[in-house]
Short mmCIF file of C-alpha atoms and ligand atoms in Angstrom, two decimals:
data_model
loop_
_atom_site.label_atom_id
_atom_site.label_comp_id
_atom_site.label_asym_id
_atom_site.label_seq_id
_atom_site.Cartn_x
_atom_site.Cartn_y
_atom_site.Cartn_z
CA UNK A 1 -33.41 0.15 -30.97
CA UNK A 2 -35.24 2.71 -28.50
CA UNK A 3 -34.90 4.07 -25.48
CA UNK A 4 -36.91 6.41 -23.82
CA UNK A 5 -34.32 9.09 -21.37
CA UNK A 6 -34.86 10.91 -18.01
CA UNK A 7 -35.68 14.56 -19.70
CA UNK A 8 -38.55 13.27 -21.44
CA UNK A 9 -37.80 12.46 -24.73
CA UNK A 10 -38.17 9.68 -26.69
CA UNK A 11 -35.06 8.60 -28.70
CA UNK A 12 -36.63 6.48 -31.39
CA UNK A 13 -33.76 5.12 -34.12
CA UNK A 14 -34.15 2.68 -36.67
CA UNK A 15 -31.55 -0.10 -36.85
CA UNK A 16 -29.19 0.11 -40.31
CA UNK A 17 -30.94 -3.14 -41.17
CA UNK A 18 -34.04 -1.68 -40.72
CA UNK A 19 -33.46 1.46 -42.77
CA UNK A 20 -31.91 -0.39 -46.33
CA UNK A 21 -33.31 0.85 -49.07
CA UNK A 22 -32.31 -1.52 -52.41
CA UNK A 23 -30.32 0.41 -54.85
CA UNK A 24 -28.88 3.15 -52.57
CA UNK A 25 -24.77 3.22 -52.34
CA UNK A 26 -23.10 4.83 -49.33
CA UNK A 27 -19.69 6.03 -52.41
CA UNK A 28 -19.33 7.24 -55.61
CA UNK A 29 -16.06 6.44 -57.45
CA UNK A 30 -14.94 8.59 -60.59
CA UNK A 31 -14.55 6.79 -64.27
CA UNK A 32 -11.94 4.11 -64.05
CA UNK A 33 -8.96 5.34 -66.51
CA UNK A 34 -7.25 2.01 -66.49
CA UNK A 35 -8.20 -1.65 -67.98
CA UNK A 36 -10.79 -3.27 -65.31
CA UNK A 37 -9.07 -6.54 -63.88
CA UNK A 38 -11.02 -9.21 -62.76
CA UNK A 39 -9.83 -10.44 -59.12
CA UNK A 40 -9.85 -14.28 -57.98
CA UNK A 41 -13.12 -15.32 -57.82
CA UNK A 42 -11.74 -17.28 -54.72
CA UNK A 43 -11.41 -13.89 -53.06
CA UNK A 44 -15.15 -12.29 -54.00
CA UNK A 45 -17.36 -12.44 -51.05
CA UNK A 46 -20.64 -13.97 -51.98
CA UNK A 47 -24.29 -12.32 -51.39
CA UNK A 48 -24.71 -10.93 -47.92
CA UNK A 49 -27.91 -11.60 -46.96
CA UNK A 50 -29.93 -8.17 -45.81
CA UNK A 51 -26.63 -6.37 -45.88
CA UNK A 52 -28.22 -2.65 -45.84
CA UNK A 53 -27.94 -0.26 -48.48
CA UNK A 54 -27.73 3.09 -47.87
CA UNK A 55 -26.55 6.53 -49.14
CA UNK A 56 -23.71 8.01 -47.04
CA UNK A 57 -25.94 10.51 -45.31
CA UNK A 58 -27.96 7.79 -44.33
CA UNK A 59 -25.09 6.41 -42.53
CA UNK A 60 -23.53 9.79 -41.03
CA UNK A 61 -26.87 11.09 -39.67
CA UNK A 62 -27.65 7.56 -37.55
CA UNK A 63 -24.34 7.81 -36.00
CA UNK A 64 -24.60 11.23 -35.80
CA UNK A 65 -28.01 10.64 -33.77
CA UNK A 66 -26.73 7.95 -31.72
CA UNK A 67 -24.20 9.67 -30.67
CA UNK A 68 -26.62 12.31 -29.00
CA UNK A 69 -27.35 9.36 -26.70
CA UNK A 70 -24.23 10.09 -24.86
CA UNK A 71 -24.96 12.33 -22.01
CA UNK A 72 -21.76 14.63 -21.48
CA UNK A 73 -21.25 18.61 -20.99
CA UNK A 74 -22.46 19.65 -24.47
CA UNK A 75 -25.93 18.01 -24.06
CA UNK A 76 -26.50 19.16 -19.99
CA UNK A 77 -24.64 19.53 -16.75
CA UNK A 78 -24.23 16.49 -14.33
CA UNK A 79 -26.69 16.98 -12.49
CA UNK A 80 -27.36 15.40 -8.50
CA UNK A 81 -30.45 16.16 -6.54
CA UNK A 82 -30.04 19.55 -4.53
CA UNK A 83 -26.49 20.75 -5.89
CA UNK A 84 -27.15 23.65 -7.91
CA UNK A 85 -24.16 24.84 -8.48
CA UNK A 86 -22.67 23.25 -11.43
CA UNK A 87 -20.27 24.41 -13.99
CA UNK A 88 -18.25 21.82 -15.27
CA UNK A 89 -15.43 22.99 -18.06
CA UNK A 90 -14.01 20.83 -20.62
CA UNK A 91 -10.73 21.62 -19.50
CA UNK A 92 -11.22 19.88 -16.51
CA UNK A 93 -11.72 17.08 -19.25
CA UNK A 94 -8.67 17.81 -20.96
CA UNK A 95 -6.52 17.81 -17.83
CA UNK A 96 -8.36 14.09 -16.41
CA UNK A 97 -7.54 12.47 -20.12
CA UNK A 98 -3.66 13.30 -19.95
CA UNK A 99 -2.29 9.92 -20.98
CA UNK A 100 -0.15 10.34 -17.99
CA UNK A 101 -2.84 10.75 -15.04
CA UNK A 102 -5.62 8.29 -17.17
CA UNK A 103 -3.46 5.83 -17.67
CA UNK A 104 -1.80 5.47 -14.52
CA UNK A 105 -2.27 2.69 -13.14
CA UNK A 106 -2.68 2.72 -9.00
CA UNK A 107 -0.44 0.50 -7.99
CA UNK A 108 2.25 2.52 -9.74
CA UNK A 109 4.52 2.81 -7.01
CA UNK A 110 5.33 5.80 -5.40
CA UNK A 111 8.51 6.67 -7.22
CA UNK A 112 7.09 6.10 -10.97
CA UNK A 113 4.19 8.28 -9.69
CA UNK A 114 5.78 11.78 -8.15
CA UNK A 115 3.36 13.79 -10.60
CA UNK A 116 -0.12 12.52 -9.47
CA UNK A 117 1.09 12.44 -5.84
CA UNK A 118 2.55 15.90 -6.88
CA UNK A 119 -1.06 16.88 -8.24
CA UNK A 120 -2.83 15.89 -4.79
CA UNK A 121 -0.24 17.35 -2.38
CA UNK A 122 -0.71 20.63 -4.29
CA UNK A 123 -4.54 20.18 -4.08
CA UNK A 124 -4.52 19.27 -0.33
CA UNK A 125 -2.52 22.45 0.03
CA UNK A 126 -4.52 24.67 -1.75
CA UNK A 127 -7.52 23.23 -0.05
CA UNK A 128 -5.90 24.03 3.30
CA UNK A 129 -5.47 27.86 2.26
CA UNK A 130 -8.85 28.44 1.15
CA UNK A 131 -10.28 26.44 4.23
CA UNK A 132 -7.71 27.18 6.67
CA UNK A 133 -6.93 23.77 7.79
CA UNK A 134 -3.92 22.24 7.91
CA UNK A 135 -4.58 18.84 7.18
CA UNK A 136 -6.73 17.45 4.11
CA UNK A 137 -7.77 13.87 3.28
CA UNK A 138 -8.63 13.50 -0.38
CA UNK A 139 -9.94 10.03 0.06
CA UNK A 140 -13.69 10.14 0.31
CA UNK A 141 -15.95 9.90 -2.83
CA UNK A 142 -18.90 12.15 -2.03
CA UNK A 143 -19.74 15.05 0.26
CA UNK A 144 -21.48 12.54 2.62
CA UNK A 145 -18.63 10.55 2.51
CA UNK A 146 -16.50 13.13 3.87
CA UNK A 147 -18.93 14.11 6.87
CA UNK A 148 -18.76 10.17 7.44
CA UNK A 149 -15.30 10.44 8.02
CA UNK A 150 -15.35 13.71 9.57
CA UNK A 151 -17.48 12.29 12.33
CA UNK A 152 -15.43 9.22 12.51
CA UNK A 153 -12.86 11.42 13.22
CA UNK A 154 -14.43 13.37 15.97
CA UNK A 155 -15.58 9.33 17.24
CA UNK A 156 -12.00 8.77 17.33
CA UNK A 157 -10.44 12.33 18.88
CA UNK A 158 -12.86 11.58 22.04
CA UNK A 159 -12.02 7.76 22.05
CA UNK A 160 -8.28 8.55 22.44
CA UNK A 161 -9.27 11.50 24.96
CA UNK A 162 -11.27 8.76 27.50
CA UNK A 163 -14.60 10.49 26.74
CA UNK A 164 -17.60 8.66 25.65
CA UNK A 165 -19.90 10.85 23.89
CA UNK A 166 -22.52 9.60 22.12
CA UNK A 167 -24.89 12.33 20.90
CA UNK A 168 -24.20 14.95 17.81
CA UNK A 169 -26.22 18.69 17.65
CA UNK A 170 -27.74 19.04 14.54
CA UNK A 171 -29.68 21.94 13.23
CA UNK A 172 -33.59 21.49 11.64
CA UNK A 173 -31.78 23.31 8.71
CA UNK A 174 -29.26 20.81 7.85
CA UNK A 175 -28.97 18.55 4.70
CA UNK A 176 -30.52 15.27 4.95
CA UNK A 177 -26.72 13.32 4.86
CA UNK A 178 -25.62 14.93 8.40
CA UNK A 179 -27.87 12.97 10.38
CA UNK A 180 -27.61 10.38 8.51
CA UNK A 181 -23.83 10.17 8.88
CA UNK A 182 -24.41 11.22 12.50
CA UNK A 183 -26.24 8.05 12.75
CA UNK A 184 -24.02 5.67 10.88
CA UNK A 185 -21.22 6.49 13.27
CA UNK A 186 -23.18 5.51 15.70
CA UNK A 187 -24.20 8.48 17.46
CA UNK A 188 -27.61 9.50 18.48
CA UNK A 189 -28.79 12.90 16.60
CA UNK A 190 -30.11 15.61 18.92
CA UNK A 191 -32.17 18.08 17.06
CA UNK A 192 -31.98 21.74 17.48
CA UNK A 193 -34.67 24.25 16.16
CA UNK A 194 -33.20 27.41 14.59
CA UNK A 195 -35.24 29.63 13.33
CA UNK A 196 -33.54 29.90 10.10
CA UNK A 197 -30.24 30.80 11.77
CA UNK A 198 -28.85 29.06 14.64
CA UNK A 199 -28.32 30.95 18.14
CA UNK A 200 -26.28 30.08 20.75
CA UNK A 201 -28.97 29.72 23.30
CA UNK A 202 -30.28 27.11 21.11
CA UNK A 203 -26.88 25.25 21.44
CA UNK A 204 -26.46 26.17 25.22
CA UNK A 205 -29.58 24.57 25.90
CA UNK A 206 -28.84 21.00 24.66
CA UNK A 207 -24.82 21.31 24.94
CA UNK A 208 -23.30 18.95 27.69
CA UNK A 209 -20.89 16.12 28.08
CA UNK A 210 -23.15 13.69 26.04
CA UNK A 211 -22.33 15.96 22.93
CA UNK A 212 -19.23 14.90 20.76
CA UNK A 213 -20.14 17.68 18.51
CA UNK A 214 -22.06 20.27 16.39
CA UNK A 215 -22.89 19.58 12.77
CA UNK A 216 -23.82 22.74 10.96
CA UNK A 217 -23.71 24.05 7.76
CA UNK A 218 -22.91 27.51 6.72
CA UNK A 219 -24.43 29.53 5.12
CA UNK A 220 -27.22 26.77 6.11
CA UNK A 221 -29.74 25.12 3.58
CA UNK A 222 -31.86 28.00 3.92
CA UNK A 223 -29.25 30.88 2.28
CA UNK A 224 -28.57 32.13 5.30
CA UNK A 225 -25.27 32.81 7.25
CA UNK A 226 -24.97 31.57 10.59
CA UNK A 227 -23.83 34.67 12.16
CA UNK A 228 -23.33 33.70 15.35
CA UNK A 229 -20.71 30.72 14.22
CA UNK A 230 -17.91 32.11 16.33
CA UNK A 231 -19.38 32.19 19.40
CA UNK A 232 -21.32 29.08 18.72
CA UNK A 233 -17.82 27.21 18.41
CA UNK A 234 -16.34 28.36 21.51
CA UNK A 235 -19.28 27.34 23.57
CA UNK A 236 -19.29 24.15 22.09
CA UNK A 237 -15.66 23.97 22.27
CA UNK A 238 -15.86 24.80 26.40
CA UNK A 239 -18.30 22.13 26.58
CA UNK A 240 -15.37 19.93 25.39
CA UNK A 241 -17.42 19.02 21.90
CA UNK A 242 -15.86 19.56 18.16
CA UNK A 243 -17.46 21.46 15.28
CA UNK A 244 -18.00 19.98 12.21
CA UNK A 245 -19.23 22.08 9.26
CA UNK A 246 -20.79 20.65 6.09
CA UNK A 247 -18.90 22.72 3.72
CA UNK A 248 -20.92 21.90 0.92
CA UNK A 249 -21.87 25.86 0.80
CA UNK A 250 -18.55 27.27 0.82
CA UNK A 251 -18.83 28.63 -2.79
CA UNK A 252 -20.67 31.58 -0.91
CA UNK A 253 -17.59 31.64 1.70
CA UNK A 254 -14.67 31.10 -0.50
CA UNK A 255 -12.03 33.77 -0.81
CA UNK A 256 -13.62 35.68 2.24
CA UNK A 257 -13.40 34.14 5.21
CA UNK A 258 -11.59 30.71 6.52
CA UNK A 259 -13.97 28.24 8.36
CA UNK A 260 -10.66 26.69 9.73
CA UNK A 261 -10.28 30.29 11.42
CA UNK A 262 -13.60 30.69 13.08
CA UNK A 263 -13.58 27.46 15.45
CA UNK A 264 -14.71 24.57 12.54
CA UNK A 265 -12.54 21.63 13.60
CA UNK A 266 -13.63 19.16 10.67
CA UNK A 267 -15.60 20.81 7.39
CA UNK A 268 -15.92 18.58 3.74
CA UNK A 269 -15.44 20.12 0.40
CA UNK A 270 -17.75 19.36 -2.47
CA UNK A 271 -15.60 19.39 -4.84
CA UNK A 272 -18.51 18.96 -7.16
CA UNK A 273 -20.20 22.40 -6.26
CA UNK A 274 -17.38 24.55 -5.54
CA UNK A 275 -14.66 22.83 -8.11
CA UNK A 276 -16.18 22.48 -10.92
CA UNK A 277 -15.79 18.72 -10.87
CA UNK A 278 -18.50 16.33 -12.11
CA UNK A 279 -20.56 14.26 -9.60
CA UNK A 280 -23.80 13.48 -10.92
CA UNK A 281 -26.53 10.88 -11.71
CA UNK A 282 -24.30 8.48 -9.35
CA UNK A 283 -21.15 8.85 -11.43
CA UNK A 284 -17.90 9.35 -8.99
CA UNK A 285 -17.54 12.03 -6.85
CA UNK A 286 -15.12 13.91 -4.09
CA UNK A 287 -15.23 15.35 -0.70
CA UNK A 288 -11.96 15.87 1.12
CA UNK A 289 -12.16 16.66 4.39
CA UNK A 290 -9.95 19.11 6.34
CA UNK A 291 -9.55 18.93 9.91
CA UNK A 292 -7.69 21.21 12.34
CA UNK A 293 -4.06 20.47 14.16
CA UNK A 294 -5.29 17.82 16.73
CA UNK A 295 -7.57 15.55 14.73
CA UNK A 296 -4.29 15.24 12.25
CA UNK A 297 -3.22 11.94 13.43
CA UNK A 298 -6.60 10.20 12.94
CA UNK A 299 -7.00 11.42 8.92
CA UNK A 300 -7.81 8.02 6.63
CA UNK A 301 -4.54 6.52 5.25
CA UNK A 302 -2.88 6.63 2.84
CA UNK A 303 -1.78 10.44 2.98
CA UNK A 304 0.58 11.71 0.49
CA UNK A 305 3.10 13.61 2.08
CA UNK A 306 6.47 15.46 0.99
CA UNK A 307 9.83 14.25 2.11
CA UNK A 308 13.43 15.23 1.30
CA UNK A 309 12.85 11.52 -1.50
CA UNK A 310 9.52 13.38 -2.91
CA UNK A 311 6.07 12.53 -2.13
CA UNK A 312 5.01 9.31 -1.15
CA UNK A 313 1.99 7.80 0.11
CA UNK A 314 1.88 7.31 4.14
CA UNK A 315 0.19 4.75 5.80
CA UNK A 316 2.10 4.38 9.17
CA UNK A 317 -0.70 6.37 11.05
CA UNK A 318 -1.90 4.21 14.21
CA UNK A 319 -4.57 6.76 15.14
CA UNK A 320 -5.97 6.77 11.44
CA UNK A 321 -9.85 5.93 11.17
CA UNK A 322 -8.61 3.38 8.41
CA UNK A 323 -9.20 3.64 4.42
CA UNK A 324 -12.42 5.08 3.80
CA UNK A 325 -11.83 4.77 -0.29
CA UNK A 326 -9.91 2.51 -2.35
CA UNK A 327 -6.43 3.57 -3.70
CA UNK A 328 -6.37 7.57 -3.07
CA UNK A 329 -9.65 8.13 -3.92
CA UNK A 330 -11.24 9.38 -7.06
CA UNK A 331 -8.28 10.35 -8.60
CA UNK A 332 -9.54 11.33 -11.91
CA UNK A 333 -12.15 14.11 -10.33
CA UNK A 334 -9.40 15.41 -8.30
CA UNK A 335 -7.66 16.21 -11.48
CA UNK A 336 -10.22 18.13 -12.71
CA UNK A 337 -10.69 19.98 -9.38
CA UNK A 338 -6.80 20.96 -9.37
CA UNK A 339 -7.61 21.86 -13.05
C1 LIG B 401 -25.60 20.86 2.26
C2 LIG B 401 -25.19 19.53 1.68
N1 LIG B 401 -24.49 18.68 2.44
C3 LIG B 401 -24.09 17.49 1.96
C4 LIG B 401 -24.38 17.09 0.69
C5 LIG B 401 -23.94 15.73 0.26
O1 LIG B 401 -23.00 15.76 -0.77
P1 LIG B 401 -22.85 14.52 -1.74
O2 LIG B 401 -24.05 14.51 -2.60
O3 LIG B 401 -21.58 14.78 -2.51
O4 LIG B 401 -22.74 13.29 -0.92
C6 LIG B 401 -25.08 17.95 -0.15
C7 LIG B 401 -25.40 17.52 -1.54
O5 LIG B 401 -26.42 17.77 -2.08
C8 LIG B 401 -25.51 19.20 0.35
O6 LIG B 401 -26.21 20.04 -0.39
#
């Protein structure tokens, strides 16, 4: 048994079988004090062929090894390509093993489930005060998967206006998954140059009823702020386009200013990079998405919402974009990002 792992080195481990050595004994049992009794031979096993025999360190110390196989917390963070920021607690651990949350299954109806759809109200609520938007959607699996539906959303918003707008602004400093969520909507990505930060000439130049919206991320891929983010919103936002930021940054944001407040329409949380969840080496993920007053109706269903019965799970949207994730999404990392 071998296996050579991504960081290089090369886990080498004999099998049990392979490591016998005749006359070792894994216990030691004191001096019998009574008469020795001699059980049915009917019930003795008979000679185990290659059975391994081994000392009890023997045994501990391969199990002990293999168990370093596992990758977890106490051996390296979760790591996934350019998110840096990492910190993943093993309380968040604690919190997603709860027999109650782990072992719920999600088809649990709505009224043997008020505590998880408890747990995500709260979340989508607390996401809404540190974003400023009103509405959240917990549903998709991966920051790319929330600019997916964030841009399905805008799709949607300019659908039910009339308008057909069929090209997105996106900055030469954005993250690879903007245009290519641009893209998969269907829309044709319009480049903008930016000199490190974005200007508003830049936008002005290229901003007219073809646009459907602005993708930009702030502070951008380079570190930097976009400092002219207000102004850049209202232009777009005269020029009848959305803004959609790729909030995948905010831990630089967070707890000082409010995208939701500075003209954003649609932004996606990492939950990953800013909540401490895991998300790494493909393992499941979560970006919510928050989206401003008028793109409300067109959120992926189910949302859970309150009522004077509790919270329940609300799929009677017409204008919804549809599921984007099955069930409520990944329920378990949203645990750990409430955690
Ligand atoms: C700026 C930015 N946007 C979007 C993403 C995509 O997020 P995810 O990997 O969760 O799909 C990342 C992740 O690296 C990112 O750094």
């Amino acid at each position: 048994m071998s296996r050579t792992d991504g960081r290089g080195l090369v886990l080498d481990e004999k099998l049990l079988f392979e490591r016998t050595d005749p006359g070792r004994i894994g216990y030691s049992l004191p001096t019998s004090d009574v008469p020795a009794a001699s059980p049915d031979s009917s019930l003795l096993r008979q000679e185990i062929t290659d059975f391994p025999e081994l000392s009890e360190i023997d045994v501990v110390r391969h199990y002990t090894r293999l168990s370093t196989w596992n990758y977890g917390v106490d051996s390296g963070f979760y790591p996934l390509g350019s998110c840096t920021m990492k910190y993943n607690p093993k309380v968040n651990e604690l919190a997603a093993r709860l027999p109650g949350f782990a072992e719920l299954h999600p088809q649990t109806p709505d009224h043997l489930s008020q505590g998880a759809l408890e747990l995500m109200h709260v979340l989508q609520q607390d996401l809404a005060e540190v974003s400023g938007f009103p509405a959240i959607s917990l549903q998709p699996a991966a920051g790319a998967q929330g600019e997916f539906t964030g841009i399905l959303m805008i799709r949607a918003w300019h659908e039910a206006n009339g308008q057909n707008r069929h090209k997105v602004i996106i900055p030469d400093t954005a993250h690879g998954t903007n245009p290519a969520s641009a893209a998969l909507c269907g829309f044709e990505v319009l480049p903008v140059s930016s000199d490190g930060v974005l200007s508003k000439e830049a936008v002005a130049a290229v901003m007219n009823e073809d646009v459907a919206a602005l993708m930009v991320t702030n502070p951008n891929t380079l570190g930097l702020f976009e400092s002219d983010i207000r102004e850049i919103c209202e232009l777009v936002h005269e020029r009848g386009g959305l803004v959609y930021c790729d909030g995948a940054n905010l831990n630089a944001l967070m707890g000082i200013s409010r995208p939701g407040d500075i003209g954003i329409d649609v932004m996606h949380f990492n939950l990953h990079k800013t909540f401490s969840t895991p998300h790494g080496g493909g393992g499941p993920g979560a970006g919510p998405v928050g989206v401003v007053e008028k793109l409300r109706a067109f959120l992926p269903v189910p949302v859970v919402v309150r009522d004077e019965e509790g919270y329940r799970l609300d799929y009677d949207r017409p204008q919804s974009v549809g599921r984007v994730k099955g069930f409520a999404g990944h329920f378990g990392i949203l645990v750990r990002a409430y955690t």
